[in-house]
XYZ file of C-alpha atoms in Angstrom:
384
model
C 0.164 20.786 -30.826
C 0.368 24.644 -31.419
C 0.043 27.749 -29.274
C -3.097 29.778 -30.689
C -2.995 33.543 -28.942
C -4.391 37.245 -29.626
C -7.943 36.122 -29.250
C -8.752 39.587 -28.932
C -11.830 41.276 -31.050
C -10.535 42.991 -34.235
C -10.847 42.255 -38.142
C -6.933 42.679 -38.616
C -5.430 39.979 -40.067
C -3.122 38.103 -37.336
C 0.057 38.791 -37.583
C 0.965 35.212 -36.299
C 1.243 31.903 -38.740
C -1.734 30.021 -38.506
C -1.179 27.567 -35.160
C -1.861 23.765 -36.577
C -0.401 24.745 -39.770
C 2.832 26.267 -39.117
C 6.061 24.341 -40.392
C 8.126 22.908 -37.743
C 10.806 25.980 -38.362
C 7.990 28.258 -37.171
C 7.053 26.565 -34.058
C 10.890 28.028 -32.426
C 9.930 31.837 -33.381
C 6.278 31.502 -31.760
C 8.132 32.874 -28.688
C 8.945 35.889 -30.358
C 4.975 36.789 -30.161
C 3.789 36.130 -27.014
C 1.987 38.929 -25.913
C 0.526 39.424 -21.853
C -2.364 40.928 -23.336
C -4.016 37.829 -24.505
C -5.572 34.585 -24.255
C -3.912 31.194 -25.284
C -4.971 28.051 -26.399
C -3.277 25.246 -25.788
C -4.405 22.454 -28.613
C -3.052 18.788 -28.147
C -4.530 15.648 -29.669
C -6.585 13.589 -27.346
C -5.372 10.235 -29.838
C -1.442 11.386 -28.847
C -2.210 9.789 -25.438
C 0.744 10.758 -22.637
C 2.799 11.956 -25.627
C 0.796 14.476 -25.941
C 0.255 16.025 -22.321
C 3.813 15.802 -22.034
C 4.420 17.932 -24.837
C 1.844 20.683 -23.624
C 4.357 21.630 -20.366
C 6.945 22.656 -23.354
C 4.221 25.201 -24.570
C 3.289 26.135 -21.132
C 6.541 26.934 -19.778
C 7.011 29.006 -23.054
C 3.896 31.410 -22.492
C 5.052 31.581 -18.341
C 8.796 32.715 -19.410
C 7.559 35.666 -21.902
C 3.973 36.613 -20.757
C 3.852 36.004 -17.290
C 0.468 34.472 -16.132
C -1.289 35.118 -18.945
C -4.604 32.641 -18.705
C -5.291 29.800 -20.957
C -7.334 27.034 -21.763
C -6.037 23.217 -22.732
C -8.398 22.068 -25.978
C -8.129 18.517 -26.704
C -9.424 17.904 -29.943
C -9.973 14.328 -31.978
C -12.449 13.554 -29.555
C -14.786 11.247 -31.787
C -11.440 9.131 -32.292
C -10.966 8.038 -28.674
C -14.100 7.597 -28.370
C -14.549 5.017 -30.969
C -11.547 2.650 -29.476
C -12.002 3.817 -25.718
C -14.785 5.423 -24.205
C -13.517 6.777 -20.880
C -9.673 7.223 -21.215
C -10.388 11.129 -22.624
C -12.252 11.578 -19.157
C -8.802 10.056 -17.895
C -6.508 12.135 -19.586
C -8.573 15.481 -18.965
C -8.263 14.279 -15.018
C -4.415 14.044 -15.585
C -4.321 17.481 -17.181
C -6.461 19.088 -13.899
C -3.529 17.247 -11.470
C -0.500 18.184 -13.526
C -1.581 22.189 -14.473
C -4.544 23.261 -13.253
C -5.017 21.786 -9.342
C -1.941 23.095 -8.221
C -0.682 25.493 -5.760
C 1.856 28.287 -6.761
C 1.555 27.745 -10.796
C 3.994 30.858 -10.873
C 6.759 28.943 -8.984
C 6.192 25.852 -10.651
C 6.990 28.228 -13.697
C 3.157 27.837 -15.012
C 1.007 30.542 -16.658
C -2.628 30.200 -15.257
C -4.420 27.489 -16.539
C -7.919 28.359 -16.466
C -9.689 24.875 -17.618
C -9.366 22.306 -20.423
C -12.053 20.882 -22.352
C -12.056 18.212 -25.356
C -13.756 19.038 -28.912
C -14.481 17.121 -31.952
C -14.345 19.431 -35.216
C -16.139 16.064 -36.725
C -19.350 15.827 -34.797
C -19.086 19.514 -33.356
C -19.138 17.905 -29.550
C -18.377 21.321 -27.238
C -17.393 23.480 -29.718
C -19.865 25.665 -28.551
C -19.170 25.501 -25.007
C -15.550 26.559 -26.211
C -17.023 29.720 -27.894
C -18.522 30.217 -24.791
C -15.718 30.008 -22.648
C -13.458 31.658 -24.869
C -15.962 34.551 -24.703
C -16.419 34.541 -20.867
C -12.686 34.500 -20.199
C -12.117 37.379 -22.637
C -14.633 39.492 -21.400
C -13.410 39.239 -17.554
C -9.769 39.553 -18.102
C -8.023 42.904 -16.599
C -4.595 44.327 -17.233
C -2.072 43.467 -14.227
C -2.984 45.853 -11.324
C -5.933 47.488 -13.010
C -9.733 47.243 -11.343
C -10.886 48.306 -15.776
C -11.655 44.948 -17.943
C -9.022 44.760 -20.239
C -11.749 45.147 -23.187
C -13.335 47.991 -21.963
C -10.162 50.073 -21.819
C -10.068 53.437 -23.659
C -7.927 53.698 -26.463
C -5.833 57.066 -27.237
C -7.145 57.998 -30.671
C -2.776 58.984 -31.108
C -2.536 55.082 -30.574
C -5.077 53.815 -33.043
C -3.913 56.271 -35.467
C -0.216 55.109 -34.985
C -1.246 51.755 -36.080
C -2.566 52.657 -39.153
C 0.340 54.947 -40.144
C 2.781 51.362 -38.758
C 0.785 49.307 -41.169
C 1.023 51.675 -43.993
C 4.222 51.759 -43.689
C 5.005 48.297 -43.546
C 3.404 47.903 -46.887
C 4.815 50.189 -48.490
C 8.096 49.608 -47.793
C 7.574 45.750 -48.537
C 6.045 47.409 -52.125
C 9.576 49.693 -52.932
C 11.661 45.862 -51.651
C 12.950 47.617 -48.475
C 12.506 45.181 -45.480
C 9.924 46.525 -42.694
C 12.230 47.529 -40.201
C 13.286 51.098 -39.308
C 16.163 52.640 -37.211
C 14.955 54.566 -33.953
C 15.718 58.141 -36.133
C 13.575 57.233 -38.883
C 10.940 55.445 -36.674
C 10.967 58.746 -34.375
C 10.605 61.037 -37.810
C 8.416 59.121 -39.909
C 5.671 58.575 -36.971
C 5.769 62.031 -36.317
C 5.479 63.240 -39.861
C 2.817 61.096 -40.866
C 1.192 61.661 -38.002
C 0.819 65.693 -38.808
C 0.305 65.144 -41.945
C -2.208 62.407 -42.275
C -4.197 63.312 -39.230
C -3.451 66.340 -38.358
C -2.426 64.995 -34.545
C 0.712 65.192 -32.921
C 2.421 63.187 -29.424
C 3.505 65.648 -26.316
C 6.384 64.509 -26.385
C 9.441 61.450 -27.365
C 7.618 59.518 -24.177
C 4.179 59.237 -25.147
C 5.408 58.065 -28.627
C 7.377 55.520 -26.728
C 3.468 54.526 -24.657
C 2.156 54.435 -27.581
C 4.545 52.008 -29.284
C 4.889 49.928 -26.106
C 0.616 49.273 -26.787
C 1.234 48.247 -29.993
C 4.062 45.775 -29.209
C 1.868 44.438 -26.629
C -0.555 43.683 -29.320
C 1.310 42.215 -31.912
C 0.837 45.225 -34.270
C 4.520 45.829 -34.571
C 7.639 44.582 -32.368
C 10.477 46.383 -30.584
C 12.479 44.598 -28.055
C 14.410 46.942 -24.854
C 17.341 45.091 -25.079
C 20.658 46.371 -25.562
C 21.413 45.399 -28.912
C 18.040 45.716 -30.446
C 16.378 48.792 -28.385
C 17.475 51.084 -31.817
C 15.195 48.813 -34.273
C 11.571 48.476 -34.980
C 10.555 45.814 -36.898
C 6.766 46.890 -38.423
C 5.901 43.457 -39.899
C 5.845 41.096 -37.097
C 4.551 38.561 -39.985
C 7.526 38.870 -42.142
C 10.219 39.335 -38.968
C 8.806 35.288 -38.181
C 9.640 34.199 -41.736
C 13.045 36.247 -41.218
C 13.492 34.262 -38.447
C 12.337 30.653 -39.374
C 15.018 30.625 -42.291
C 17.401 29.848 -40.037
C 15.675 27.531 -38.122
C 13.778 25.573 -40.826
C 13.773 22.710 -42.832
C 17.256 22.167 -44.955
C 15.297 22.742 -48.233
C 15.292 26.331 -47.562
C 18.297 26.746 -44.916
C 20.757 24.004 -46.291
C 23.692 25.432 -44.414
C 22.774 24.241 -40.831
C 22.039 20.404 -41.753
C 23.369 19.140 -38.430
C 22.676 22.304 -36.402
C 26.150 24.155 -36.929
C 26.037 26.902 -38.997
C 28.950 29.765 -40.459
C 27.447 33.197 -39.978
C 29.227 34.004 -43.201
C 26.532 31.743 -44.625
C 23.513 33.854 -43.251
C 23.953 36.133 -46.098
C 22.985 33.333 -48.336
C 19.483 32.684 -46.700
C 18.771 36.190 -46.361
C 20.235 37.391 -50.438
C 16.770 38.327 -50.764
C 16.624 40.892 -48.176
C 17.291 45.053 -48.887
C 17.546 46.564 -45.474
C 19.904 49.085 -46.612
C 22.166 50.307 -44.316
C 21.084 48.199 -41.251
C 23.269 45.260 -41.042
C 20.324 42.084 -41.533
C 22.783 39.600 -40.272
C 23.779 41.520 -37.366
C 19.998 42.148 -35.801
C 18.859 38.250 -36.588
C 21.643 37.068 -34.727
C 20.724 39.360 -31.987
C 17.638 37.832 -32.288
C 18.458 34.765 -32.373
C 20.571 34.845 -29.061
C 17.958 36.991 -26.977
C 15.341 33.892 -27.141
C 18.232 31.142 -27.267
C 16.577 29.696 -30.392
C 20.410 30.530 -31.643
C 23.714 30.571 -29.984
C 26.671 32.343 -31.409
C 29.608 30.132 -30.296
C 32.378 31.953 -31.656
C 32.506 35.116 -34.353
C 32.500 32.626 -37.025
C 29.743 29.880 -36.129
C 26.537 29.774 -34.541
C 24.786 26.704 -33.176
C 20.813 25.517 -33.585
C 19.682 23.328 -30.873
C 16.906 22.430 -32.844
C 18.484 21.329 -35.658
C 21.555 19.052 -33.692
C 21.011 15.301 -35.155
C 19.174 13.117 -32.709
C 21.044 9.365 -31.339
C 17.752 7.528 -32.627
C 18.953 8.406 -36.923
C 22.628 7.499 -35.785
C 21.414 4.318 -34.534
C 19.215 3.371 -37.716
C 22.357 4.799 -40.084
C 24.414 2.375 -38.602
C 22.268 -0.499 -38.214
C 21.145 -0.331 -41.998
C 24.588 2.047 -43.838
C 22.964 3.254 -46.971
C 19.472 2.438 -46.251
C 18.788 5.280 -43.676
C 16.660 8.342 -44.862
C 19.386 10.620 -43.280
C 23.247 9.419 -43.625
C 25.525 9.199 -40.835
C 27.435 12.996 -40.282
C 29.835 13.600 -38.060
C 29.010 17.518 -36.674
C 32.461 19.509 -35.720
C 32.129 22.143 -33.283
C 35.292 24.253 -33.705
C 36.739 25.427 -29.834
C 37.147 29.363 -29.243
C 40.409 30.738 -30.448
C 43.349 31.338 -28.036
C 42.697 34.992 -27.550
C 39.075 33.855 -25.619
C 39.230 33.390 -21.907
C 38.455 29.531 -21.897
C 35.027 29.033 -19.734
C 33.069 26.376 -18.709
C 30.607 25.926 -21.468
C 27.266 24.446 -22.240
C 26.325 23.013 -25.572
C 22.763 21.130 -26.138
C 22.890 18.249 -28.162
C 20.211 15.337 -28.580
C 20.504 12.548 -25.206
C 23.328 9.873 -25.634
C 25.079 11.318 -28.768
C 28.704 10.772 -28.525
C 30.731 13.742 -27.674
C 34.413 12.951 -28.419
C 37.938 14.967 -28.593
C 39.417 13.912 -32.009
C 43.165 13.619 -31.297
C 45.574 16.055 -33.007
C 42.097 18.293 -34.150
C 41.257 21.858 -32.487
C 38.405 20.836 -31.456
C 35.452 18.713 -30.385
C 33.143 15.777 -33.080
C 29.720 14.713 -32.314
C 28.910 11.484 -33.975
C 25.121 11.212 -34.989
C 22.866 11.851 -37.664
C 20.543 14.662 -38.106
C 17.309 15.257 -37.218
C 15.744 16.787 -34.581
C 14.838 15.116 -30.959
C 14.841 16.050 -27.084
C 17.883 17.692 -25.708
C 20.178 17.623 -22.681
C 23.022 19.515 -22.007
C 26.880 18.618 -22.294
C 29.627 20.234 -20.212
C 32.337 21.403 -22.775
């Protein structure tokens, strides 16, 4: 299942990775991207069964928490396959999607985006993929911005804006062409816009808050990203494309990120995964771990080690590495998380780790084992 968004109209290239194909590192940065101004769809597999409306609520909750009732559509898709083995449990499962996210009152405090309708395809025999179009086309054309009257398509666009995008991309590429990394430091992203701007177009912004407008458009349309947080409000990453693969090195499969096999990972080690990078004088660790922490899809647990959720081992591989030692495609690990050093002020702390994995304190150690074998699963949370 994958989160498609930025239906909009425009021949630019999405900046996203293509939904139903995006490794399973990706699918942890998606939240990175949401955008309010858009439409999302919501693609499950009608064959998953109950698996696979459960698994829509995760994606759901994800577009309420960072683009706040933003509409979308469910699209169930395999639909000649269900209906080869079982005629009418699709009608079923569509009726179970209406009751769980679509017939209910106060979406917003049920932490729900707005669920406009869901409707089952077939790529195979083409069955409502036209009606999709349609709808796809209706709801785009009659969405409005928060609080305006104006469709949101039908909006006039500064020329200052559209011109700031090109002079973004541009500069994107060609710092990706000299091997510096897309990102720029408020100063140069203040003096660059503004130069090319003159120069290229001959136009120039009133004044330091109109360039700030127009970069708050873009962001809200995926053309470049810059976050108003406290740690990250100086940087402007122009490449929202190449932040996500940034990103999804840390988060990925071992084969690229071997350092965080069982979900605990040095920082001293993030230089490793990211040798290839030549950001200059902008520290690359610092601003991924910033990253990292804003959206939770990292947690720094001390200055020395950070911990993927994602990536913790799962109780299910434990249990099939000790039934059959040896045989199991991932070995038994035990997964030390070292406990803060005496100068922190000890707090109450919450670590996520996969249900049932044992959680021990190792006598005479410094700190606590988990006992498991990695993979990824479902997660609760453990009182350290």
């Amino acid at each position: 299942m994958a989160v498609a968004n930025r239906p909009d109209v425009s021949d630019r290239p999405s900046p996203y990775p293509p939904p139903g194909d995006a490794p399973d590192g990706y699918y942890a940065t998606h939240q990175y991207f949401l955008s309010k101004r858009s439409l999302y769809l919501v693609v499950w597999k009608i064959s998953d069964g109950h698996r696979g409306i459960n698994e829509i609520l995760q994606w759901l909750v994800n577009i309420q928490a960072r683009a706040p009732n933003s509409p979308v559509i469910i699209v169930g898709t395999h639909y000649d396959v269900v209906q080869e083995f079982s005629p009418n449990i699709s009608e079923e499962y569509q009726q179970m999607i209406r009751d769980r996210f679509i017939n209910i009152v106060d979406a917003e405090k049920m932490g729900l985006p707005r669920v406009l309708d869901t409707i089952e395809i077939s790529c195979k025999t083409r069955h409502n993929v036209k009606l999709l179009c349609n709808l796809i086309y209706d709801t785009v054309f009659s969405l409005r911005p928060p609080g305006s009257k104006e469709l949101l398509l039908e909006q006039k666009v500064p020329a200052t804006y559209l011109a700031l995008e090109d002079i973004v991309t541009s500069v994107a590429v060609e710092r990706r062409v000299n091997g510096l990394d897309p990102v720029l430091t408020s100063d140069q992203y203040k003096s660059i816009m503004t130069l090319e701007m003159q120069q290229r177009y001959n136009k120039s912004f009133r004044d330091s808050a109109e360039l700030h407008q127009a970069t708050l458009f873009l962001h809200e349309n995926g053309v470049l990203l810059h976050y108003d947080d406290a740690t990250l409000k100086d940087l402007y990453f122009l490449d929202p494309q190449w932040l996500c693969d940034m990103l999804a090195h840390v988060v990925t499969i071992r084969e690229i990120n071997p350092f965080a096999r069982t979900g605990v990972m040095k920082l001293d080690d993030l230089k490793h995964v990211f040798k290839a990078s030549n950001i200059g004088p902008i520290d690359t660790r610092g601003y991924v771990v910033n990253l990292l922490n804003k959206f939770e899809v990292a947690l720094t647990w001390d200055s020395r080690t950070l911990l993927i959720p994602s990536l913790l081992p799962s109780e299910e591989d434990m249990i099939i590495a000790q039934m059959y030692p040896g045989q199991a495609v991932q070995p038994l690990v035990k997964v030390k998380v070292p406990l803060r050093s005496r100068g922190w002020a000890v707090r109450s702390k919450k670590l996520t780790v996969s249900p049932k994995s044992v959680l021990y304190n190792t006598d005479g150690s410094k700190g606590f084992q988990l006992t498991m074998a990695a993979n990824l699963s479902s997660k609760i949370e453990v009182s350290l």
